[in-house]
mmCIF file of C-alpha atoms and ligand atoms in Angstrom:
data_model
loop_
_atom_site.group_PDB
_atom_site.id
_atom_site.type_symbol
_atom_site.label_atom_id
_atom_site.label_comp_id
_atom_site.label_asym_id
_atom_site.label_seq_id
_atom_site.Cartn_x
_atom_site.Cartn_y
_atom_site.Cartn_z
ATOM 1 C CA MET A 1 102.212 -124.625 -180.710
ATOM 2 C CA LYS A 2 101.915 -120.929 -180.155
ATOM 3 C CA GLU A 3 105.067 -119.371 -178.792
ATOM 4 C CA LYS A 4 105.322 -116.109 -176.879
ATOM 5 C CA LYS A 5 108.324 -114.367 -175.283
ATOM 6 C CA GLN A 6 107.803 -113.645 -171.606
ATOM 7 C CA GLY A 7 110.730 -112.143 -169.634
ATOM 8 C CA THR A 8 113.667 -114.147 -170.804
ATOM 9 C CA ARG A 9 111.683 -117.389 -171.547
ATOM 10 C CA ALA A 10 109.627 -118.528 -174.479
ATOM 11 C CA MET A 11 106.264 -119.606 -173.228
ATOM 12 C CA ALA A 12 104.349 -122.321 -175.127
ATOM 13 C CA TRP A 13 100.579 -122.793 -174.874
ATOM 14 C CA PRO A 14 100.179 -126.553 -174.167
ATOM 15 C CA GLU A 15 98.948 -128.862 -176.872
ATOM 16 C CA GLY A 16 95.322 -130.153 -176.367
ATOM 17 C CA TYR A 17 94.264 -127.490 -173.853
ATOM 18 C CA GLY A 18 91.576 -124.936 -174.876
ATOM 19 C CA ARG A 19 91.891 -121.271 -173.818
ATOM 20 C CA ARG A 20 89.241 -118.649 -173.460
ATOM 21 C CA VAL A 21 89.419 -115.270 -171.789
ATOM 22 C CA LEU A 22 86.109 -113.580 -170.792
ATOM 23 C CA ALA A 23 85.775 -109.949 -170.023
ATOM 24 C CA GLU A 24 83.270 -110.707 -167.245
ATOM 25 C CA VAL A 25 81.419 -113.705 -165.683
ATOM 26 C CA ASP A 26 79.823 -114.543 -162.318
ATOM 27 C CA SER A 27 82.482 -117.162 -161.414
ATOM 28 C CA THR A 28 84.794 -119.084 -163.701
ATOM 29 C CA ASN A 29 83.940 -122.170 -161.635
ATOM 30 C CA ALA A 30 80.204 -121.762 -162.361
ATOM 31 C CA GLU A 31 81.080 -121.203 -166.014
ATOM 32 C CA ALA A 32 83.034 -124.420 -166.017
ATOM 33 C CA VAL A 33 80.095 -126.284 -164.729
ATOM 34 C CA ARG A 34 77.801 -124.776 -167.539
ATOM 35 C CA ILE A 35 80.151 -125.664 -170.339
ATOM 36 C CA ALA A 36 81.763 -128.865 -169.179
ATOM 37 C CA GLY A 37 79.339 -131.133 -171.031
ATOM 38 C CA GLY A 38 80.089 -129.684 -174.418
ATOM 39 C CA LEU A 39 83.938 -129.799 -174.199
ATOM 40 C CA ALA A 40 86.088 -132.036 -176.208
ATOM 41 C CA GLY A 41 89.152 -131.637 -174.042
ATOM 42 C CA PRO A 42 90.538 -129.759 -171.085
ATOM 43 C CA GLU A 43 89.756 -125.948 -171.241
ATOM 44 C CA TRP A 44 91.125 -122.901 -169.372
ATOM 45 C CA ILE A 45 88.504 -120.295 -168.632
ATOM 46 C CA CYS A 46 90.016 -116.973 -167.556
ATOM 47 C CA ALA A 47 87.950 -113.918 -166.519
ATOM 48 C CA LEU A 48 89.053 -110.396 -166.237
ATOM 49 C CA ARG A 49 86.200 -109.687 -163.918
ATOM 50 C CA GLN A 50 84.155 -112.000 -161.720
ATOM 51 C CA THR A 51 80.914 -110.769 -160.081
ATOM 52 C CA ALA A 52 80.338 -113.748 -157.709
ATOM 53 C CA ALA A 53 83.725 -115.304 -157.229
ATOM 54 C CA ARG A 54 83.619 -118.088 -154.652
ATOM 55 C CA GLY A 55 86.316 -119.383 -152.221
ATOM 56 C CA ARG A 56 86.759 -122.541 -150.230
ATOM 57 C CA ARG A 57 84.238 -123.585 -147.702
ATOM 58 C CA GLY A 58 81.456 -121.485 -149.080
ATOM 59 C CA ARG A 59 83.284 -118.236 -148.588
ATOM 60 C CA ALA A 60 83.274 -115.357 -151.137
ATOM 61 C CA TRP A 61 86.522 -114.678 -152.937
ATOM 62 C CA VAL A 62 87.522 -110.953 -153.145
ATOM 63 C CA ASN A 63 88.610 -110.533 -156.685
ATOM 64 C CA PRO A 64 89.749 -106.859 -157.628
ATOM 65 C CA GLU A 65 90.311 -106.213 -161.278
ATOM 66 C CA GLY A 66 93.923 -106.957 -162.448
ATOM 67 C CA ASN A 67 94.072 -110.052 -160.349
ATOM 68 C CA PHE A 68 94.081 -113.471 -161.946
ATOM 69 C CA ALA A 69 90.899 -115.655 -161.946
ATOM 70 C CA ALA A 70 90.655 -118.884 -163.957
ATOM 71 C CA THR A 71 89.369 -122.354 -163.932
ATOM 72 C CA LEU A 72 90.713 -125.399 -165.599
ATOM 73 C CA VAL A 73 87.881 -127.742 -166.537
ATOM 74 C CA MET A 74 89.018 -131.253 -167.321
ATOM 75 C CA ARG A 75 88.073 -134.858 -167.300
ATOM 76 C CA PRO A 76 90.503 -136.323 -164.779
ATOM 77 C CA SER A 77 91.932 -139.653 -165.312
ATOM 78 C CA GLY A 78 92.003 -142.185 -162.400
ATOM 79 C CA THR A 79 89.735 -142.505 -159.322
ATOM 80 C CA PRO A 80 87.818 -139.698 -157.553
ATOM 81 C CA ALA A 81 90.669 -139.754 -154.930
ATOM 82 C CA ASP A 82 93.210 -139.191 -157.712
ATOM 83 C CA ALA A 83 91.049 -136.267 -158.925
ATOM 84 C CA ALA A 84 91.340 -134.561 -155.537
ATOM 85 C CA LEU A 85 95.208 -134.919 -155.680
ATOM 86 C CA ARG A 86 95.047 -132.370 -158.664
ATOM 87 C CA SER A 87 95.082 -129.596 -156.031
ATOM 88 C CA PHE A 88 98.788 -130.539 -155.402
ATOM 89 C CA VAL A 89 99.380 -130.596 -159.184
ATOM 90 C CA ALA A 90 97.791 -127.096 -159.431
ATOM 91 C CA SER A 91 99.822 -125.831 -156.467
ATOM 92 C CA LEU A 92 102.986 -126.932 -157.899
ATOM 93 C CA ALA A 93 101.987 -125.249 -161.246
ATOM 94 C CA LEU A 94 101.242 -122.080 -159.575
ATOM 95 C CA PHE A 95 104.657 -122.084 -157.820
ATOM 96 C CA ASP A 96 106.346 -122.653 -161.195
ATOM 97 C CA ALA A 97 104.369 -119.926 -162.870
ATOM 98 C CA PHE A 98 105.420 -117.475 -160.202
ATOM 99 C CA VAL A 99 109.025 -118.509 -160.703
ATOM 100 C CA ALA A 100 108.741 -118.325 -164.553
ATOM 101 C CA LEU A 101 107.366 -114.828 -164.386
ATOM 102 C CA THR A 102 109.459 -113.319 -161.646
ATOM 103 C CA GLY A 103 112.663 -115.203 -161.963
ATOM 104 C CA ARG A 104 112.775 -115.805 -158.274
ATOM 105 C CA THR A 105 111.808 -118.540 -155.703
ATOM 106 C CA ASP A 106 112.596 -116.644 -152.589
ATOM 107 C CA GLY A 107 109.622 -116.063 -150.381
ATOM 108 C CA LEU A 108 107.399 -118.564 -152.171
ATOM 109 C CA SER A 109 106.036 -121.692 -150.327
ATOM 110 C CA LEU A 110 102.998 -123.992 -150.357
ATOM 111 C CA LYS A 111 100.451 -124.149 -147.539
ATOM 112 C CA TRP A 112 98.428 -127.385 -147.095
ATOM 113 C CA PRO A 113 95.948 -128.006 -148.670
ATOM 114 C CA ASN A 114 96.242 -125.670 -151.559
ATOM 115 C CA ASP A 115 97.348 -122.090 -150.972
ATOM 116 C CA VAL A 116 100.544 -120.340 -152.251
ATOM 117 C CA LEU A 117 102.340 -118.111 -149.856
ATOM 118 C CA LEU A 118 104.673 -115.203 -150.689
ATOM 119 C CA ASN A 119 106.705 -113.685 -147.862
ATOM 120 C CA GLY A 120 104.332 -115.573 -145.456
ATOM 121 C CA GLY A 121 101.184 -114.045 -146.912
ATOM 122 C CA LYS A 122 98.541 -115.714 -149.019
ATOM 123 C CA VAL A 123 98.970 -114.746 -152.683
ATOM 124 C CA ALA A 124 96.908 -117.439 -154.415
ATOM 125 C CA GLY A 125 94.230 -120.000 -153.531
ATOM 126 C CA ILE A 126 92.644 -122.945 -155.278
ATOM 127 C CA LEU A 127 89.045 -124.225 -155.266
ATOM 128 C CA LEU A 128 88.495 -127.718 -156.513
ATOM 129 C CA GLU A 129 84.961 -128.667 -157.401
ATOM 130 C CA SER A 130 83.632 -131.752 -159.095
ATOM 131 C CA VAL A 131 81.095 -131.613 -161.790
ATOM 132 C CA GLY A 132 78.686 -134.475 -161.604
ATOM 133 C CA GLY A 133 77.829 -136.768 -164.470
ATOM 134 C CA ALA A 134 75.315 -139.699 -164.641
ATOM 135 C CA GLY A 135 77.755 -142.124 -162.985
ATOM 136 C CA GLY A 136 79.336 -139.568 -160.447
ATOM 137 C CA LEU A 137 82.331 -137.392 -161.222
ATOM 138 C CA SER A 138 82.459 -136.414 -164.976
ATOM 139 C CA HIS A 139 84.689 -133.229 -164.869
ATOM 140 C CA LEU A 140 86.817 -131.467 -162.408
ATOM 141 C CA ALA A 141 86.900 -127.765 -162.048
ATOM 142 C CA ILE A 142 90.135 -126.377 -160.699
ATOM 143 C CA GLY A 143 89.498 -122.764 -159.843
ATOM 144 C CA ILE A 144 92.503 -120.538 -159.208
ATOM 145 C CA GLY A 145 92.604 -116.993 -157.883
ATOM 146 C CA VAL A 146 95.900 -115.013 -157.688
ATOM 147 C CA ASN A 147 96.427 -111.632 -156.068
ATOM 148 C CA LEU A 148 98.542 -110.163 -158.905
ATOM 149 C CA ARG A 149 97.789 -106.574 -158.481
ATOM 150 C CA ALA A 150 95.881 -106.078 -155.151
ATOM 151 C CA ALA A 151 95.164 -108.124 -152.024
ATOM 152 C CA PRO A 152 91.973 -107.912 -149.971
ATOM 153 C CA SER A 153 92.353 -106.290 -146.588
ATOM 154 C CA VAL A 154 92.751 -108.380 -143.522
ATOM 155 C CA ALA A 155 89.238 -107.364 -142.522
ATOM 156 C CA GLU A 156 87.861 -109.047 -145.665
ATOM 157 C CA VAL A 157 89.166 -112.476 -144.793
ATOM 158 C CA GLU A 158 88.544 -114.937 -141.985
ATOM 159 C CA THR A 159 89.800 -114.054 -138.572
ATOM 160 C CA GLY A 160 93.102 -115.683 -137.952
ATOM 161 C CA ALA A 161 93.673 -116.461 -141.529
ATOM 162 C CA VAL A 162 97.082 -115.831 -143.125
ATOM 163 C CA ARG A 163 97.251 -112.169 -144.237
ATOM 164 C CA PRO A 164 96.535 -111.678 -147.938
ATOM 165 C CA VAL A 165 99.396 -110.223 -149.989
ATOM 166 C CA SER A 166 99.768 -109.330 -153.775
ATOM 167 C CA LEU A 167 102.613 -110.058 -156.119
ATOM 168 C CA LEU A 168 102.859 -106.390 -157.097
ATOM 169 C CA ASP A 169 103.104 -105.147 -153.465
ATOM 170 C CA GLU A 170 105.530 -107.813 -152.382
ATOM 171 C CA THR A 171 107.844 -107.778 -155.500
ATOM 172 C CA GLY A 172 107.064 -104.576 -157.546
ATOM 173 C CA ILE A 173 106.468 -106.921 -160.455
ATOM 174 C CA ALA A 174 103.408 -106.262 -162.489
ATOM 175 C CA VAL A 175 101.990 -109.318 -164.404
ATOM 176 C CA THR A 176 98.754 -109.427 -166.464
ATOM 177 C CA PRO A 177 96.208 -112.069 -165.996
ATOM 178 C CA GLU A 178 96.616 -113.242 -169.593
ATOM 179 C CA ASP A 179 100.487 -113.662 -169.139
ATOM 180 C CA PHE A 180 99.835 -115.484 -165.793
ATOM 181 C CA LEU A 181 97.384 -117.760 -167.657
ATOM 182 C CA ASP A 182 100.020 -118.741 -170.241
ATOM 183 C CA ALA A 183 102.636 -119.465 -167.629
ATOM 184 C CA LEU A 184 100.208 -121.440 -165.466
ATOM 185 C CA ALA A 185 98.770 -123.485 -168.259
ATOM 186 C CA GLU A 186 102.270 -124.556 -169.387
ATOM 187 C CA ALA A 187 103.365 -125.423 -165.873
ATOM 188 C CA PHE A 188 100.115 -127.295 -165.143
ATOM 189 C CA ALA A 189 100.410 -129.303 -168.376
ATOM 190 C CA THR A 190 103.954 -130.407 -167.328
ATOM 191 C CA HIS A 191 102.993 -131.521 -163.853
ATOM 192 C CA GLU A 192 99.707 -133.140 -165.015
ATOM 193 C CA ALA A 193 101.834 -135.206 -167.588
ATOM 194 C CA ARG A 194 104.008 -136.353 -164.784
ATOM 195 C CA PHE A 195 101.060 -137.175 -162.487
ATOM 196 C CA ALA A 196 99.514 -139.276 -165.374
ATOM 197 C CA THR A 197 102.596 -141.238 -165.740
ATOM 198 C CA TYR A 198 104.135 -141.578 -162.285
ATOM 199 C CA ARG A 199 101.056 -140.884 -160.070
ATOM 200 C CA PHE A 200 101.295 -138.968 -156.778
ATOM 201 C CA ALA A 201 104.836 -139.873 -155.534
ATOM 202 C CA PRO A 202 106.936 -137.268 -157.438
ATOM 203 C CA ILE A 203 104.258 -134.653 -156.981
ATOM 204 C CA ARG A 204 104.110 -135.296 -153.229
ATOM 205 C CA GLU A 205 107.943 -135.057 -153.092
ATOM 206 C CA ALA A 206 108.010 -131.769 -154.965
ATOM 207 C CA TRP A 207 105.240 -130.299 -152.939
ATOM 208 C CA LEU A 208 106.903 -131.263 -149.591
ATOM 209 C CA ALA A 209 110.095 -129.621 -150.767
ATOM 210 C CA ARG A 210 108.182 -126.413 -151.073
ATOM 211 C CA ALA A 211 105.929 -126.808 -147.977
ATOM 212 C CA ALA A 212 105.414 -123.975 -145.503
ATOM 213 C CA ARG A 213 105.840 -124.807 -141.784
ATOM 214 C CA LEU A 214 106.962 -128.423 -142.349
ATOM 215 C CA GLY A 215 108.177 -129.702 -138.913
ATOM 216 C CA GLU A 216 106.561 -126.916 -136.966
ATOM 217 C CA GLU A 217 103.553 -126.738 -134.728
ATOM 218 C CA ILE A 218 100.342 -125.865 -136.611
ATOM 219 C CA THR A 219 96.593 -126.142 -136.090
ATOM 220 C CA ALA A 220 94.078 -127.820 -138.441
ATOM 221 C CA ARG A 221 90.561 -126.666 -137.920
ATOM 222 C CA THR A 222 87.427 -128.320 -139.383
ATOM 223 C CA GLY A 223 83.933 -127.061 -138.794
ATOM 224 C CA THR A 224 83.562 -129.080 -135.663
ATOM 225 C CA SER A 225 87.118 -129.809 -134.353
ATOM 226 C CA GLU A 226 90.584 -128.429 -133.851
ATOM 227 C CA THR A 227 93.848 -130.471 -133.993
ATOM 228 C CA ARG A 228 97.235 -129.026 -132.930
ATOM 229 C CA GLY A 229 100.392 -130.873 -133.646
ATOM 230 C CA ARG A 230 103.739 -131.013 -135.373
ATOM 231 C CA PHE A 231 103.375 -130.959 -139.184
ATOM 232 C CA GLU A 232 105.143 -134.304 -140.082
ATOM 233 C CA THR A 233 104.270 -134.788 -143.683
ATOM 234 C CA VAL A 234 101.560 -135.158 -146.299
ATOM 235 C CA ASP A 235 100.861 -138.926 -146.884
ATOM 236 C CA GLY A 236 100.303 -140.788 -150.114
ATOM 237 C CA GLN A 237 96.607 -139.801 -150.144
ATOM 238 C CA GLY A 238 97.332 -136.073 -149.698
ATOM 239 C CA ASN A 239 96.257 -136.067 -146.040
ATOM 240 C CA LEU A 240 97.908 -133.621 -143.719
ATOM 241 C CA VAL A 241 99.847 -135.781 -141.016
ATOM 242 C CA LEU A 242 100.208 -134.162 -137.565
ATOM 243 C CA LYS A 243 102.085 -135.559 -134.592
ATOM 244 C CA THR A 244 99.978 -134.711 -131.650
ATOM 245 C CA ALA A 245 100.245 -135.454 -127.943
ATOM 246 C CA GLY A 246 97.892 -138.358 -128.494
ATOM 247 C CA GLY A 247 99.739 -139.735 -131.410
ATOM 248 C CA ARG A 248 99.790 -139.387 -135.226
ATOM 249 C CA VAL A 249 96.725 -138.094 -136.933
ATOM 250 C CA ALA A 250 95.922 -137.888 -140.668
ATOM 251 C CA ILE A 251 93.518 -135.165 -141.687
ATOM 252 C CA ALA A 252 91.755 -135.266 -145.067
ATOM 253 C CA ALA A 253 90.215 -131.719 -145.066
ATOM 254 C CA ALA A 254 90.607 -128.766 -142.808
ATOM 255 C CA ASP A 255 91.876 -125.115 -142.656
ATOM 256 C CA VAL A 256 95.350 -124.666 -141.318
ATOM 257 C CA PHE A 257 96.439 -121.915 -139.061
ATOM 258 C CA PHE A 258 99.967 -121.087 -138.000
HETATM 259 O O1 BTN B 301 89.340 -119.832 -150.934
HETATM 260 C C1 BTN B 301 90.306 -120.059 -151.665
HETATM 261 O O2 BTN B 301 91.543 -119.969 -151.214
HETATM 262 C C2 BTN B 301 90.128 -120.437 -153.073
HETATM 263 C C3 BTN B 301 89.859 -119.263 -153.965
HETATM 264 C C4 BTN B 301 89.585 -119.674 -155.364
HETATM 265 C C5 BTN B 301 89.216 -118.399 -156.154
HETATM 266 C C6 BTN B 301 89.091 -118.780 -157.587
HETATM 267 S S1 BTN B 301 89.032 -117.261 -158.660
HETATM 268 C C7 BTN B 301 88.720 -118.265 -160.062
HETATM 269 C C8 BTN B 301 87.755 -119.380 -159.623
HETATM 270 N N1 BTN B 301 86.376 -118.945 -159.692
HETATM 271 C C9 BTN B 301 85.799 -118.841 -158.513
HETATM 272 O O3 BTN B 301 84.647 -118.526 -158.335
HETATM 273 N N2 BTN B 301 86.693 -119.207 -157.533
HETATM 274 C C10 BTN B 301 87.960 -119.551 -158.083
#
């Protein structure tokens, strides 16, 4: 196992995971789809520059140089529903990577379904995509973007969305994409091993302990509907549970607005 000193901690690249860093690619998620079939095990693909980075719900992802962009392509164990829960595994890994690199937890929280907030602004996002095989899902591409050095302007993101922030602006701490990759890969492997053994319960509990706006009124918007209610919990399937005027509602996919 390769060891590297980062801050005050020794980082270890996780056993069994591949690592490649590309100078430039269209999108690391697109690259994951292209190479998935030829991989013997899980592989991290990091790019220093993306020319066509994509975000959730068909949006573009603004990706200035110096920010982190990577995709983990893996063959997920379990059912397709279990595969989708990897967004919580990845969120926790992101949280831990920030803590490992900055030595602080203050200001960090997780926004359902899979954003990381720093001082209330969005510092990281996750795009989960399935890679089809003959019998359905063959691989999962977990794409992760982190505003390490620069955040897009408010005008570049959706109206009403949480304001984007960067790690550098909020903390004064400069982290390179390669160092972030090492910290994230180590944290992901730890949470993935826990998920493989104990399934979703401990992941859910840890996620809820770091959740933004738990117990508060929030709005969940899909393409066709809007639901406002008190953010009660995330259920055992990863659904957002809101207590609305009409009763309890479990929402599988939506954008959340505060
Ligand atoms: O919309 C979001 O919040 C998710 C953004 C995910 C962006 C990352 S950057 C690395 C990977 N490659 C892509 O094209 N998108 C994801």
